[in-house]
Coordinates of C-alpha atoms in Angstrom, one line a residue:
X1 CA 196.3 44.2 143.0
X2 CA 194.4 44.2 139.5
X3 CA 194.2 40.2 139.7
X4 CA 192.8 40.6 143.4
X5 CA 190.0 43.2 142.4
X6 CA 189.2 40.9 139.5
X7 CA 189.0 37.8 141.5
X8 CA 186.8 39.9 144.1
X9 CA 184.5 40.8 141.7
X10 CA 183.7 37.9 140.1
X11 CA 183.0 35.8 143.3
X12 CA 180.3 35.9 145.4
X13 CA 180.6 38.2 148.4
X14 CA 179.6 35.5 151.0
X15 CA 182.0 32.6 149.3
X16 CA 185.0 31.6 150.7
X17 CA 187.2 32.6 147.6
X18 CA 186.3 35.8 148.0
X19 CA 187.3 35.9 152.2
X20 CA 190.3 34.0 151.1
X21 CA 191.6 36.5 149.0
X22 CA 190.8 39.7 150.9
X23 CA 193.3 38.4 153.0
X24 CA 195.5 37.0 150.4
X25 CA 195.4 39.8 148.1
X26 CA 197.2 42.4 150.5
X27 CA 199.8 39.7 151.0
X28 CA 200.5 39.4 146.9
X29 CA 200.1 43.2 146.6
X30 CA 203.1 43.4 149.3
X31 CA 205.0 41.1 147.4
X32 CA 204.7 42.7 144.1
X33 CA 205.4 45.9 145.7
X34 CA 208.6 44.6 147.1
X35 CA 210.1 43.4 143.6
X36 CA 208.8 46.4 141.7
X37 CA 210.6 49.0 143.4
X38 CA 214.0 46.2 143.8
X39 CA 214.2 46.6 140.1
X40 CA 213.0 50.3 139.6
X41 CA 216.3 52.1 141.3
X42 CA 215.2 50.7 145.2
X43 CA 213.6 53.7 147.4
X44 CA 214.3 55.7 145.2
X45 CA 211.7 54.5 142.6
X46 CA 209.1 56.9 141.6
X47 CA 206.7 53.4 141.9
X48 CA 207.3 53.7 145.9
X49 CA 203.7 55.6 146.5
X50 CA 202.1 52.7 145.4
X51 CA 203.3 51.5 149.2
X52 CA 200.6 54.1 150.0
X53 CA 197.8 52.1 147.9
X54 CA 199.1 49.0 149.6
X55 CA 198.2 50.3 153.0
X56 CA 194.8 51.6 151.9
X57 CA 194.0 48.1 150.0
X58 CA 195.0 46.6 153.9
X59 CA 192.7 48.9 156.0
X60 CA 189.7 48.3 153.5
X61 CA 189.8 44.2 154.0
X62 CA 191.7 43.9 157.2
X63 CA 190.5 47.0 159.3
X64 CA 192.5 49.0 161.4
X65 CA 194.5 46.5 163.2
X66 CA 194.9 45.1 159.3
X67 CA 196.3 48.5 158.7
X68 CA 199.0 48.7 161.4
X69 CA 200.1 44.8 160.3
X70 CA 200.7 46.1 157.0
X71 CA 202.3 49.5 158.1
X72 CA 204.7 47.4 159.9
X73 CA 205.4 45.2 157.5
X74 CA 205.9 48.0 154.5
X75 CA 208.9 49.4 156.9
X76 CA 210.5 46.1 156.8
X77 CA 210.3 45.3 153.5
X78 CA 211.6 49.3 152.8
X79 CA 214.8 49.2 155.2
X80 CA 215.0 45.5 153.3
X81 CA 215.5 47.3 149.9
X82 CA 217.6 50.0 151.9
X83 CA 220.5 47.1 152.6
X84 CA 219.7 45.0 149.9
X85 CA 219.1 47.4 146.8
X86 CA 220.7 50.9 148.2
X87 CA 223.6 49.5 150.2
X88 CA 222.8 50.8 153.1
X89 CA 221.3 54.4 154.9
X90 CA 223.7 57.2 153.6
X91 CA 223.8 60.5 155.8
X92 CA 222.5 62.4 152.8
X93 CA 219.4 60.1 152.0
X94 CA 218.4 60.0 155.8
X95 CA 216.0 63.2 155.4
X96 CA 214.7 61.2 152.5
X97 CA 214.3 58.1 154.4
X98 CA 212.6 59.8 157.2
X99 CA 210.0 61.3 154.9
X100 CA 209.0 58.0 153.6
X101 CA 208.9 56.5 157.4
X102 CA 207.0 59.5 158.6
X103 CA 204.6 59.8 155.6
X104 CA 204.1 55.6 155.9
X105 CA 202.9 55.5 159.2
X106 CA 200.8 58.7 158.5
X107 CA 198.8 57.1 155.9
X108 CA 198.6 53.9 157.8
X109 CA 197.1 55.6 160.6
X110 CA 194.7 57.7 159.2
X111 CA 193.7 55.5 156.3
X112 CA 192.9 52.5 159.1
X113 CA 191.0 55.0 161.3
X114 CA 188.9 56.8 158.5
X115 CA 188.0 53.0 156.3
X116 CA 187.3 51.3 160.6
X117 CA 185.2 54.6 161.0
X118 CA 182.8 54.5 157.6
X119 CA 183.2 50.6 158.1
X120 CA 181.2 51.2 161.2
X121 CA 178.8 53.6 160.0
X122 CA 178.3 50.9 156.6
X123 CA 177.4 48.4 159.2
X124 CA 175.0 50.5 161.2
X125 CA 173.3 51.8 157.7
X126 CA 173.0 48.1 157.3
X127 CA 171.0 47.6 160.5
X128 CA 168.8 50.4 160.1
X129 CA 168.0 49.4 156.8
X130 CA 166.8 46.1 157.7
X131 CA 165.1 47.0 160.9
X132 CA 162.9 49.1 158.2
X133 CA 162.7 46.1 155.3
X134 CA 162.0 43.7 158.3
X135 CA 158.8 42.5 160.4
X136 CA 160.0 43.0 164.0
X137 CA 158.6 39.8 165.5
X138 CA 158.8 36.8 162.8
X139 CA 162.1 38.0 161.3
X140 CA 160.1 38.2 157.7
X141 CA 160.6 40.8 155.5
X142 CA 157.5 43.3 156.3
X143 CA 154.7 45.2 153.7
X144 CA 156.6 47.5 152.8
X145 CA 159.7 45.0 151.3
X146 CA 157.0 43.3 149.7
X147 CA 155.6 46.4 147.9
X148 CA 159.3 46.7 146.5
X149 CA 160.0 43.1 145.8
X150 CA 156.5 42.4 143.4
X151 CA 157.3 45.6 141.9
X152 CA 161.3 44.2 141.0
X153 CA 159.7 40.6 140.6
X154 CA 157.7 42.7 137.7
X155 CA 160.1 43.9 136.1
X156 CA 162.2 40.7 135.9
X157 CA 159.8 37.8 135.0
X158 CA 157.0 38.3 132.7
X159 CA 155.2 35.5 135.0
X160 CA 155.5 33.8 138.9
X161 CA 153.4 32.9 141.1
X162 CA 151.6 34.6 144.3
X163 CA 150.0 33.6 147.4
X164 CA 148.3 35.6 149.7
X165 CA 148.0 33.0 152.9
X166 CA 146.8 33.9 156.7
X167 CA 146.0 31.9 159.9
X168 CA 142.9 30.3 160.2
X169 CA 140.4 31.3 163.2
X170 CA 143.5 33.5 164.9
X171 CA 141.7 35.9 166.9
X172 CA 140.3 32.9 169.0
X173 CA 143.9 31.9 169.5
X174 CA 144.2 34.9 170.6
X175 CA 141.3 35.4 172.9
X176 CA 141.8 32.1 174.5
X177 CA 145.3 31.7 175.1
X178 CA 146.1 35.1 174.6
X179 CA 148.6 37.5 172.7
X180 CA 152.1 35.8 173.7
X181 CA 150.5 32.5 172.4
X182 CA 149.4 34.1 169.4
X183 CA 152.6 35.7 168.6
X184 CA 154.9 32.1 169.5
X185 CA 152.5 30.8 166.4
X186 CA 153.5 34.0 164.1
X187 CA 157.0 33.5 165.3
X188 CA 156.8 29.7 164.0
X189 CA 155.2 30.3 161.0
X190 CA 157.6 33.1 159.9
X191 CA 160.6 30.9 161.2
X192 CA 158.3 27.7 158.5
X193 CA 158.1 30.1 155.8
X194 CA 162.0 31.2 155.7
X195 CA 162.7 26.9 156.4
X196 CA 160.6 25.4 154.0
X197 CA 161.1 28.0 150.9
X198 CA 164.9 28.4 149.2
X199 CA 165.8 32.2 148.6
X200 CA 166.4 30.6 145.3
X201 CA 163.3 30.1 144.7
X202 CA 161.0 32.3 146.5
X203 CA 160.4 34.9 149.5
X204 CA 157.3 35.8 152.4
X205 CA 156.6 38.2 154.1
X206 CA 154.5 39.3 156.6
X207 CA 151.7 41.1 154.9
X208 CA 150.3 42.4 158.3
X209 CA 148.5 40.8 161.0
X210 CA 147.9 37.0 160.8
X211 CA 148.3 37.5 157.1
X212 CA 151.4 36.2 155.3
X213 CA 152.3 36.8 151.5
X214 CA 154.7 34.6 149.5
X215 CA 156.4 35.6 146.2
X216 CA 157.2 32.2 144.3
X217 CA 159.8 32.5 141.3
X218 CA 158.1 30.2 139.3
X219 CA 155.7 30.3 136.3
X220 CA 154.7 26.9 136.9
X221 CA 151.5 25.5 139.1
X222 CA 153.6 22.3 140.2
X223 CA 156.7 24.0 141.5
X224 CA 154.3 25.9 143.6
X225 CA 152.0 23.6 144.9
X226 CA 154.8 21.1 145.5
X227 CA 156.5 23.8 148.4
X228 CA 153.1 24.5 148.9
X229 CA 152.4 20.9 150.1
X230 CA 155.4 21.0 152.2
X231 CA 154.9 23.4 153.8
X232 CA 151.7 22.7 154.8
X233 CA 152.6 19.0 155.8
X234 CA 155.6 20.5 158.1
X235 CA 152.8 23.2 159.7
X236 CA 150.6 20.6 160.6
X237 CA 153.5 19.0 162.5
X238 CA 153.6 22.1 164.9
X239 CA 151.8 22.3 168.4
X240 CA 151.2 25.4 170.8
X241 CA 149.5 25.6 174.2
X242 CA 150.8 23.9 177.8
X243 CA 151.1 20.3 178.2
X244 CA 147.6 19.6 179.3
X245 CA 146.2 22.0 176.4
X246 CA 147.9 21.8 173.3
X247 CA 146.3 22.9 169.9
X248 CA 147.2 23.5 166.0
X249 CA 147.0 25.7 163.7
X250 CA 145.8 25.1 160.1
X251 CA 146.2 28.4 156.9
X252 CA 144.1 29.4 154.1
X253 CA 145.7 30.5 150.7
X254 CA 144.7 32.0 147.6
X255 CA 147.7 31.2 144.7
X256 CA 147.8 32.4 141.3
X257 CA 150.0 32.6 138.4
X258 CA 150.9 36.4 137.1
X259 CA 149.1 36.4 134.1
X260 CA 151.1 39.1 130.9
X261 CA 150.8 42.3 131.6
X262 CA 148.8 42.5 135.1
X263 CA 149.9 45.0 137.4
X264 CA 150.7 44.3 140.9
X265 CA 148.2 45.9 142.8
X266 CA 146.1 44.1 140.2
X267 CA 148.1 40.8 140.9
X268 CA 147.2 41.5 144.3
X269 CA 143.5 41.7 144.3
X270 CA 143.3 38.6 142.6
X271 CA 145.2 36.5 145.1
X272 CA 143.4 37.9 147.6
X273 CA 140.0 37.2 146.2
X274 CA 141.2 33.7 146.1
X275 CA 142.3 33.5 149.9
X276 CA 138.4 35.1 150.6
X277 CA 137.3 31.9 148.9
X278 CA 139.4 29.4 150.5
X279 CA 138.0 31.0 154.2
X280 CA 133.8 30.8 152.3
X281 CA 134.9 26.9 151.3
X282 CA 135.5 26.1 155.0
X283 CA 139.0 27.4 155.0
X284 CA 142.5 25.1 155.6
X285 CA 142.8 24.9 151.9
X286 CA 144.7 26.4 148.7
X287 CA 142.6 27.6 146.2
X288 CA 144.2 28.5 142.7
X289 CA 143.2 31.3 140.3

């Protein structure tokens, strides 16, 4: 069990090691079980609770029906040690026995039930929490997850780079082909955002409105220009509107580097300054700061 939590937490959550031996490890843990109490006097051990740890270790990874599996299979391998180790049920052990059975299936029941119940309210935290961190229509994480995330960025890197970034001339997209046309083009652009840039190495988010923010884990101009490029390249590639009225969109952006020392809401201003003069230069442009 130790070499299973230690393997757990050193892998990734979402790697396949770490799936692989959430299953595995309450196979080994079964088997160690088996051979401890063999060799520490059979049922009889004072080791045998740690069936009951067994059990719990099976409803945490394999949920309930995980937990009846391993109920199951904790009898077997205990009327195993019976015959094998304690030659047999004798009349006076039988309350004993019971006990154990009784007590097994109790813990296996309710421990499956209570870990499948605050599985279920985990999950639903889960979903309420990102309904709340996320913009409902592009799928991008929304203001307030980017108030938290410059904040953390902050603390973490003395330097990166920020671009404030919105949809040229969008109200006339709006006005002309109106407000489901206008939010199929947010929808894209959120969907060209999370495509073009690696969590790796960045994150947007949808500042509010047309308006778009990107958080760039870089210190560097190139990096940033470079996923800037592409993504402008690959925006310029999309095309809304019917068949017989098709039409583009094209983005202005303000970029700058986090200078020592600047606060965010300072940070802020300053990017945004610098998307007000890409729109007063004739917009579809990056200007730098």
């Amino acid at each position: 069990m130790g070499v299973t939590e230690y393997i757990l937490h050193r892998s990734p959550i979402n790697s396949a090691l770490y799936r692989y031996m959430t299953r595995l490890g309450v196979v080994m843990d079964y088997v160690a079980f088996i051979m401890i109490i063999s060799l520490t006097g059979g049922t009889k051990s004072p080791l045998q609770p740690i069936s009951y740890l067994i059990l719990l270790h099976a409803s945490l990874y394999w949920s309930f029906t995980g937990a009846m599996v391993a109920t199951y299979m904790v009898l077997i391998g205990y009327i195993g040690v019976v015959f094998v180790v304690d030659g047999g049920f004798m009349a006076a052990d039988l309350p004993r026995h019971l006990f154990n059975f009784a007590f097994t299936v109790m813990i296996g029941v309710i421990g499956g039930i209570i870990v499948a119940r605050e599985r279920k309210h985990f999950v639903e935290k889960g979903i309420f929490e990102n309904l709340a961190k996320k913009d409902y229509l592009t799928g991008l994480y929304n203001h307030r997850s980017f108030q938290e995330q410059i904040r953390e960025t902050i603390t973490q890197r003395k330097h990166f780079t920020l671009v404030m970034c919105d949809i040229d001339y969008f109200k006339k997209i709006n006005d002309r082909y109106g407000h489901q046309v206008g939010d199929a083009v947010l929808i894209a652009i959120g969907h060209l955002l999370e495509t073009v840039i690696p969590e790796d190495q960045g994150r947007a988010f949808r500042y509010g409105g047309e308006e778009f923010t990107i958080i760039l884990f870089t210190p560097d101009r190139q990096p940033a220009i470079a996923l800037l490029q592409r993504f402008i390249a690959e925006l310029k590639k999309l095309e809304f509107g019917s068949d017989d009225d098709k039409f583009g969109v094209s983005m202005s952006f303000g970029a700058t580097v986090r200078k020592k020392d600047q606060k965010s809401e300072e940070l802020v201003a300053a990017a945004d300054m610098l998307l007000y003069a890409a729109k007063e230069q004739g917009r579809d442009r990056v200007v730098w700061g």
